[in-house]
Short mmCIF file of C-alpha atoms in Angstrom, two decimals:
data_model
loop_
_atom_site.label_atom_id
_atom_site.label_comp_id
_atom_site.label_asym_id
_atom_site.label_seq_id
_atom_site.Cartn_x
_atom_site.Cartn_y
_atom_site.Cartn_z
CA UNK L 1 98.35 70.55 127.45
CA UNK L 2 95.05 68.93 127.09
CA UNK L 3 91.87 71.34 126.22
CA UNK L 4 88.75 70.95 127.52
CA UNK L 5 85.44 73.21 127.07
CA UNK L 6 82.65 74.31 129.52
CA UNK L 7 79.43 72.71 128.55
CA UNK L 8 76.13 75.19 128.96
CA UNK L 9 73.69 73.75 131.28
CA UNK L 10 72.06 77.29 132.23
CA UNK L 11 68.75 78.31 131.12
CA UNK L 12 70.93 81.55 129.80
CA UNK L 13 74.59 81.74 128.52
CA UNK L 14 76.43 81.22 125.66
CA UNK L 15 74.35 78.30 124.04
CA UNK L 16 72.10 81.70 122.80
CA UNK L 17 68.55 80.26 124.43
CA UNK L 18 66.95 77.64 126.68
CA UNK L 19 68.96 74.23 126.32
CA UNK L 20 68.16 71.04 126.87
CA UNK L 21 69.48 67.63 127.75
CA UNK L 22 69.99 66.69 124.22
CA UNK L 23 71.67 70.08 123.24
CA UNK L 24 73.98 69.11 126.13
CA UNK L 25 74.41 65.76 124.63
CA UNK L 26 74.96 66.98 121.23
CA UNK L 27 78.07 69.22 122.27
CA UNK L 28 79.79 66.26 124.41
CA UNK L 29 79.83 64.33 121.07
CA UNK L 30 81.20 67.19 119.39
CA UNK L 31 83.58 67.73 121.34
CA UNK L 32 84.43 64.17 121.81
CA UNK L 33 85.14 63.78 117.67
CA UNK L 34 86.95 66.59 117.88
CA UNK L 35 89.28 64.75 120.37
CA UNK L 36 88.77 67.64 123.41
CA UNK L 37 89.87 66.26 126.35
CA UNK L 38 86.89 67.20 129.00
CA UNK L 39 83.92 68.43 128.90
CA UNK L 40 83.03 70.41 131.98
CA UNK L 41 79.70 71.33 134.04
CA UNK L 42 79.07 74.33 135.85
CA UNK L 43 77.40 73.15 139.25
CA UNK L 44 74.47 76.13 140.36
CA UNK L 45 71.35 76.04 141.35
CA UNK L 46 70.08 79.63 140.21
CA UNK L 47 71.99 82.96 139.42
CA UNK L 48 70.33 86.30 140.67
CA UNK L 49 71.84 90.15 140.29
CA UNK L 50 74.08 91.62 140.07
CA UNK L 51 75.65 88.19 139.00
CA UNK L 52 72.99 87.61 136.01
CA UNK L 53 74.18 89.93 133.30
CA UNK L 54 70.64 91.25 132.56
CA UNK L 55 69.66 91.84 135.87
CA UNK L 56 66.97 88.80 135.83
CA UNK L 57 67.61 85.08 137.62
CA UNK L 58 67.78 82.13 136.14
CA UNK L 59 68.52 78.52 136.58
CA UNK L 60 70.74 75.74 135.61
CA UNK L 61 69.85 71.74 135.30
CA UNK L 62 71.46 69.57 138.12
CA UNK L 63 75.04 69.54 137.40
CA UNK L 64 75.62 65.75 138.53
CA UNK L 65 73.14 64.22 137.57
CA UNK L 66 73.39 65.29 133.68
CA UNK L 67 77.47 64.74 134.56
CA UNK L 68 75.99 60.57 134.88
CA UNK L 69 73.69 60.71 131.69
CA UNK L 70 76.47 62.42 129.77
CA UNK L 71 79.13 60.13 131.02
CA UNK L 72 76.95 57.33 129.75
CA UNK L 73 75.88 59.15 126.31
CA UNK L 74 79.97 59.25 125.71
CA UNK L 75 82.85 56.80 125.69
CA UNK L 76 86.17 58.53 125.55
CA UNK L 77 85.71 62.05 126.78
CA UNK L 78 86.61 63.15 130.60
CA UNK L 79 83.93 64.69 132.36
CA UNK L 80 84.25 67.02 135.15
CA UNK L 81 82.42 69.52 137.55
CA UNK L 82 83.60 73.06 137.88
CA UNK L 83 83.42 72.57 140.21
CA UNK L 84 80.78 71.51 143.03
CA UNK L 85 80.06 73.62 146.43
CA UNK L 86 81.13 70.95 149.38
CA UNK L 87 79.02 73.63 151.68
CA UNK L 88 75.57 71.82 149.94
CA UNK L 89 76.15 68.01 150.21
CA UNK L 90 77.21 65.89 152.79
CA UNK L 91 80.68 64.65 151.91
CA UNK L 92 80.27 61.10 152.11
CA UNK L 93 77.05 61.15 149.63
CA UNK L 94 79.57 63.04 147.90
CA UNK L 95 82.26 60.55 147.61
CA UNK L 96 79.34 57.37 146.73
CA UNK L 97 78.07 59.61 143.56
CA UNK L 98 81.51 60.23 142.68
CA UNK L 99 82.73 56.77 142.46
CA UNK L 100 79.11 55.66 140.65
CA UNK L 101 79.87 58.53 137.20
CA UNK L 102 83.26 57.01 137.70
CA UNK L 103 82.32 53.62 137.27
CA UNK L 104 79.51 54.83 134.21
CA UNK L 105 82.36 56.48 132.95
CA UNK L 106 84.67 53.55 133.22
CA UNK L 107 87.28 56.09 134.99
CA UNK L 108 86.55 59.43 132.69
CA UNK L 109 85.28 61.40 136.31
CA UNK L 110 87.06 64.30 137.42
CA UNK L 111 85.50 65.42 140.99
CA UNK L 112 85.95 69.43 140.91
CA UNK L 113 85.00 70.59 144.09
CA UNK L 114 85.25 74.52 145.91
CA UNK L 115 83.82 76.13 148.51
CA UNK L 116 80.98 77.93 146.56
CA UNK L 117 80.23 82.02 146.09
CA UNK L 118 76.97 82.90 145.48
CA UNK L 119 75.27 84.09 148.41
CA UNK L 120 71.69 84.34 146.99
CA UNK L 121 71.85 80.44 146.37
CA UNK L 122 72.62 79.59 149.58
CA UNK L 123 69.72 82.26 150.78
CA UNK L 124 67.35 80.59 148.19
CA UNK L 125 67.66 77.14 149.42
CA UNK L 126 68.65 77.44 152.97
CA UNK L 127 72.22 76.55 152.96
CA UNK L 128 74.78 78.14 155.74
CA UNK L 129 77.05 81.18 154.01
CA UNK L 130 78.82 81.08 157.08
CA UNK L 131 82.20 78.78 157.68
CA UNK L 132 82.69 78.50 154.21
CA UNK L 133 86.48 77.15 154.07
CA UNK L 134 85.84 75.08 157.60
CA UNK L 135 83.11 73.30 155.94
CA UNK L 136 84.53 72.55 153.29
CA UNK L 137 88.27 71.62 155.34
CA UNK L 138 85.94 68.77 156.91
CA UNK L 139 84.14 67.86 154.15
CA UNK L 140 87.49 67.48 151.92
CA UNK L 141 89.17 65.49 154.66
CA UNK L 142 86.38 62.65 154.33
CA UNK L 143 86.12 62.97 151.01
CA UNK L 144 90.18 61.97 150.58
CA UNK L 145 89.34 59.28 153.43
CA UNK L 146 86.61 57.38 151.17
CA UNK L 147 88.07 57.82 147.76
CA UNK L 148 91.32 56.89 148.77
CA UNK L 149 91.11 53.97 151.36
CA UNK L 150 87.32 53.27 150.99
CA UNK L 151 87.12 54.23 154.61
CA UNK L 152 86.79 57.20 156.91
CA UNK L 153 86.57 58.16 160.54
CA UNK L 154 86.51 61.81 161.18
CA UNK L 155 84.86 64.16 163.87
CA UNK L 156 84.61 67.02 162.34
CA UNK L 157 82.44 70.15 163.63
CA UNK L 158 80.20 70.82 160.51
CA UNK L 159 80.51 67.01 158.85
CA UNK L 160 81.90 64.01 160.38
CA UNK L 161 82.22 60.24 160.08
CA UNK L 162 82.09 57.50 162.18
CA UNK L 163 83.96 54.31 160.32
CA UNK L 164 81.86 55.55 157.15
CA UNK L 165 82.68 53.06 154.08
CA UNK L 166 82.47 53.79 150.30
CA UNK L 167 81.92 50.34 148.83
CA UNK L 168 81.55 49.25 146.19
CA UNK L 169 84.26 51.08 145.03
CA UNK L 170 85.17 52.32 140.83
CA UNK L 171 87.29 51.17 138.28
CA UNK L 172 90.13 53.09 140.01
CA UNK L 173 90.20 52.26 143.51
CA UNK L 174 93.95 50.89 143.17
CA UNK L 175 94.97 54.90 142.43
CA UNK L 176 92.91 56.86 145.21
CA UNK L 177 89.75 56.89 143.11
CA UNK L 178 88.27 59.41 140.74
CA UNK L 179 90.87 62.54 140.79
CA UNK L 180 89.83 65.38 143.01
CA UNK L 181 90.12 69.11 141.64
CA UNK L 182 89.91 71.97 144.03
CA UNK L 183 88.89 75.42 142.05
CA UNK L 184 90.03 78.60 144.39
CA UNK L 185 92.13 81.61 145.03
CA UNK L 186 91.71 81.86 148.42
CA UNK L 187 94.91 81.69 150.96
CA UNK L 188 93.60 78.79 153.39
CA UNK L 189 92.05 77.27 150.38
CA UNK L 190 95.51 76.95 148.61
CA UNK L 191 96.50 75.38 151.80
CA UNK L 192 93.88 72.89 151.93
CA UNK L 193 94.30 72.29 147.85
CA UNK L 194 97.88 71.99 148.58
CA UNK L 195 97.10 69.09 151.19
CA UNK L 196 94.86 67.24 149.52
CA UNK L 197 93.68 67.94 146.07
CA UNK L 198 95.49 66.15 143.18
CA UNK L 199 94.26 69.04 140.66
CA UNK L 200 93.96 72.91 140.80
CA UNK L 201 91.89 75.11 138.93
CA UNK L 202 91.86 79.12 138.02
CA UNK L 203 89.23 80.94 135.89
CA UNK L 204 88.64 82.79 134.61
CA UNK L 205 91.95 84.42 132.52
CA UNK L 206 92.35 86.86 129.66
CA UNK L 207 95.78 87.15 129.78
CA UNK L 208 98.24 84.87 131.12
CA UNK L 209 100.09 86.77 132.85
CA UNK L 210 97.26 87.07 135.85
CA UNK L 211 97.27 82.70 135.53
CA UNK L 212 101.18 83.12 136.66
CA UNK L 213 100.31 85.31 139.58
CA UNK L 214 98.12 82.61 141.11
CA UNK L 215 99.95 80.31 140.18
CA UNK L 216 102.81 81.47 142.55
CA UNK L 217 100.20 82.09 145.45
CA UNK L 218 99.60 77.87 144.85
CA UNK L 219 103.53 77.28 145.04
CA UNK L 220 103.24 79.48 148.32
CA UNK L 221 100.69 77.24 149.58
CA UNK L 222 102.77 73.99 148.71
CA UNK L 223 106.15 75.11 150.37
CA UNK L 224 103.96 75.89 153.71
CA UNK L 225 102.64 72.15 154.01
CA UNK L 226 105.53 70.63 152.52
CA UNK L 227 104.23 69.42 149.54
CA UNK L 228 106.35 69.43 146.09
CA UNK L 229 103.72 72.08 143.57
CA UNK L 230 104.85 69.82 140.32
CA UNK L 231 102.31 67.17 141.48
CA UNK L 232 99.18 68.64 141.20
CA UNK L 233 98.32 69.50 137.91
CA UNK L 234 97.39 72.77 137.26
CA UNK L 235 94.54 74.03 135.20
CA UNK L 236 93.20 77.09 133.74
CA UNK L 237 90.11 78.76 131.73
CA UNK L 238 89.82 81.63 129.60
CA UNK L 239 86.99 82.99 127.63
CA UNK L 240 87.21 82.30 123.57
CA UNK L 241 84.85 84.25 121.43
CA UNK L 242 83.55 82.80 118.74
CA UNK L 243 81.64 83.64 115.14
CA UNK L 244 78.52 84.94 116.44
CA UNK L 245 79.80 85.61 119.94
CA UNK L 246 76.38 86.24 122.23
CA UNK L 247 78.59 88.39 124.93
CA UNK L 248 77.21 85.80 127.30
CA UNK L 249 80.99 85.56 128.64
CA UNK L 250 83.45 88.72 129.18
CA UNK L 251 86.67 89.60 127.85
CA UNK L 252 86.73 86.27 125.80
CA UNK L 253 90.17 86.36 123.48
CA UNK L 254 89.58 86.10 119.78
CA UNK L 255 91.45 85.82 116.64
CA UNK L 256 92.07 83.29 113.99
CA UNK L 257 93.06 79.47 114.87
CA UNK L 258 96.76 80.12 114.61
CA UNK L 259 96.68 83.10 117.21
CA UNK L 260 94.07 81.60 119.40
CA UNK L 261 96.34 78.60 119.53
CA UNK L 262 99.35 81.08 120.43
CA UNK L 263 97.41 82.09 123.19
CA UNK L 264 96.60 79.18 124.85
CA UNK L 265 100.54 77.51 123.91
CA UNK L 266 101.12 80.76 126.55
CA UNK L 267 99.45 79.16 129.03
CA UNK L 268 101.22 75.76 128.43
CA UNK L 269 104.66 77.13 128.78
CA UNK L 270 103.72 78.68 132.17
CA UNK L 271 102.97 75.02 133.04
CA UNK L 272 99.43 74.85 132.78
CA UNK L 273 98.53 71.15 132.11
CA UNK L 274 94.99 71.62 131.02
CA UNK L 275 92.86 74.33 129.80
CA UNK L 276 89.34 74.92 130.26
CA UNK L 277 87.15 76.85 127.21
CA UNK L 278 84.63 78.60 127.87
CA UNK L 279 83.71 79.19 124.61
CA UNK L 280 80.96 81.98 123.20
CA UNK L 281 78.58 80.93 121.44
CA UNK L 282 78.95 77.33 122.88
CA UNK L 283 76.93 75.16 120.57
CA UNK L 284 77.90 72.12 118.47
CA UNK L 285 78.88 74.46 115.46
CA UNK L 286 81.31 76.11 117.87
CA UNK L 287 82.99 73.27 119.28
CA UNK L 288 83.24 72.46 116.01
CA UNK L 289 84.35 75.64 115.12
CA UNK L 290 87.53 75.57 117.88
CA UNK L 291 88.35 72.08 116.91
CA UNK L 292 90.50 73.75 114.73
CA UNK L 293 92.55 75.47 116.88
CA UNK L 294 92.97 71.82 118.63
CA UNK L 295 94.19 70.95 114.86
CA UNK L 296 96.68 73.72 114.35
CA UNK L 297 98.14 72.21 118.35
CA UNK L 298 98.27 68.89 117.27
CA UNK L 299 100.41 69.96 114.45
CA UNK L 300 102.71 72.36 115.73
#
């Protein structure tokens, strides 16, 4: 099971204070020496209450553009969004700026995408709440058109195509592109994930045991469209607190390297192919800091 870890981008969160582009940088190494498999961005505009935990809004650098600088600040480490809202870019623009970090990355770009959640962004900066899961069913469809063939034709009621192209296309063109990721719990969401996505993601998990119930709501989804679940690869996230944990991120599981490593092997027996950190504090002395749980894994 590879590990990967959320890296902060939000004025506020577990980095303890303001961050900047360099802090950002500075943890993607880290966790690139320590041989983490992804580094992940959150991809907000602004959080408002009840949603901020002090009851004051904040904001977060753009999560795809830093995605390109980071991809180009690394050379081994995947990078992926967790995920992006389809509901605030057009899907084909989409699919262009996914194949350019892909081909920065040299084929290190994982394309997390969902449906989005937080009404007071889409209030904020005019974006329709409404339709959520349509929107995004369109917007999905073109998006597998243009990263897999290159091509798409689609007439769709909120986004469409007509013989749209995605050219030039990345270093992994011959295999449908960068991989795409869909993060939800939702029924017709599953169904669309099911469909089309080649990854699935849950967050955020304490215990296991609640990964395994949606987990069965995804092999649900995959028996109703006919698709066998073992090929999309399933991913997780849990909350790890850390030496000087900030309480930036709730009911994080803590212990010493051995037990925090039995806790996520839990995970991996369920069949979990990836887990996502979201560790607290997240700084380079934490990453650091869980790079030895990654050593008492690579051991076992």
């Amino acid at each position: 099971m590879g590990i990967g870890v959320m890296v902060p981008i939000a004025e506020r969160g577990a980095f303890g204070g303001p961050v900047r582009f360099n802090d950002m940088l500075d943890m993607a190494r880290t966790a690139e020496f320590h041989q983490f498999d992804a580094i992940w961005l959150a991809d907000h505009f602004l959080f408002r209450p009840p949603v901020a935990p002090d009851g004051e809004e904040y904001g977060l650098w753009e999560a795809w553009t830093a995605a390109a600088a980071l991809a180009q600040g690394t050379r081994e480490i995947q990078i992926g969004l967790l995920v992006t809202c389809l509901g605030w870019r057009n899907p084909g623009i989409v699919a262009r700026m996914a194949e350019t970090i892909d081909e920065i990355s040299g084929g290190r770009f994982i394309l997390g995408v969902g449906a989005g959640w937080h009404e007071p962004e889409y209030d904020a900066y005019g974006f329709p709440f409404d339709h959520r899961a349509s929107r995004f069913e369109d917007a999905i469809i073109i998006l597998d058109d243009l990263l897999r063939t290159g091509k798409s034709t689609h007439p769709g009621q909120f986004f469409s195509t007509d013989n749209a192209i995605s050219q030039p296309r990345g270093p992994r063109a011959a295999t449908g592109g960068p991989p795409i990721l869909v993060g939800t719990g939702g029924e017709r969401m599953l169904q669309l994930t099911a469909t089309y996505a080649d990854a699935w993601n849950t967050v955020w998990h304490s215990d296991p045991a609640d990964a395994a119930a949606a987990m069965a709501k995804l092999d649900a989804a995959c028996a109703a469209v006919g698709r066998d679940p073992s090929t999309i690869v399933r991913t997780a996230g849990g909350n790890i607190g850390l030496s000087g944990y900030t309480g930036s991120r709730a009911n994080p599981k803590t212990g010493s390297p051995e037990e925090l490593a039995d806790h996520l092997a839990q995970f991996q027996q369920l069949g979990f192919r990836h887990f996502v950190a979201g560790l607290d504090p997240c700084t380079p002395a934490a990453i650091a800091e869980f790079g030895a749980v990654l050593d008492v894994i690579d051991h076992r």
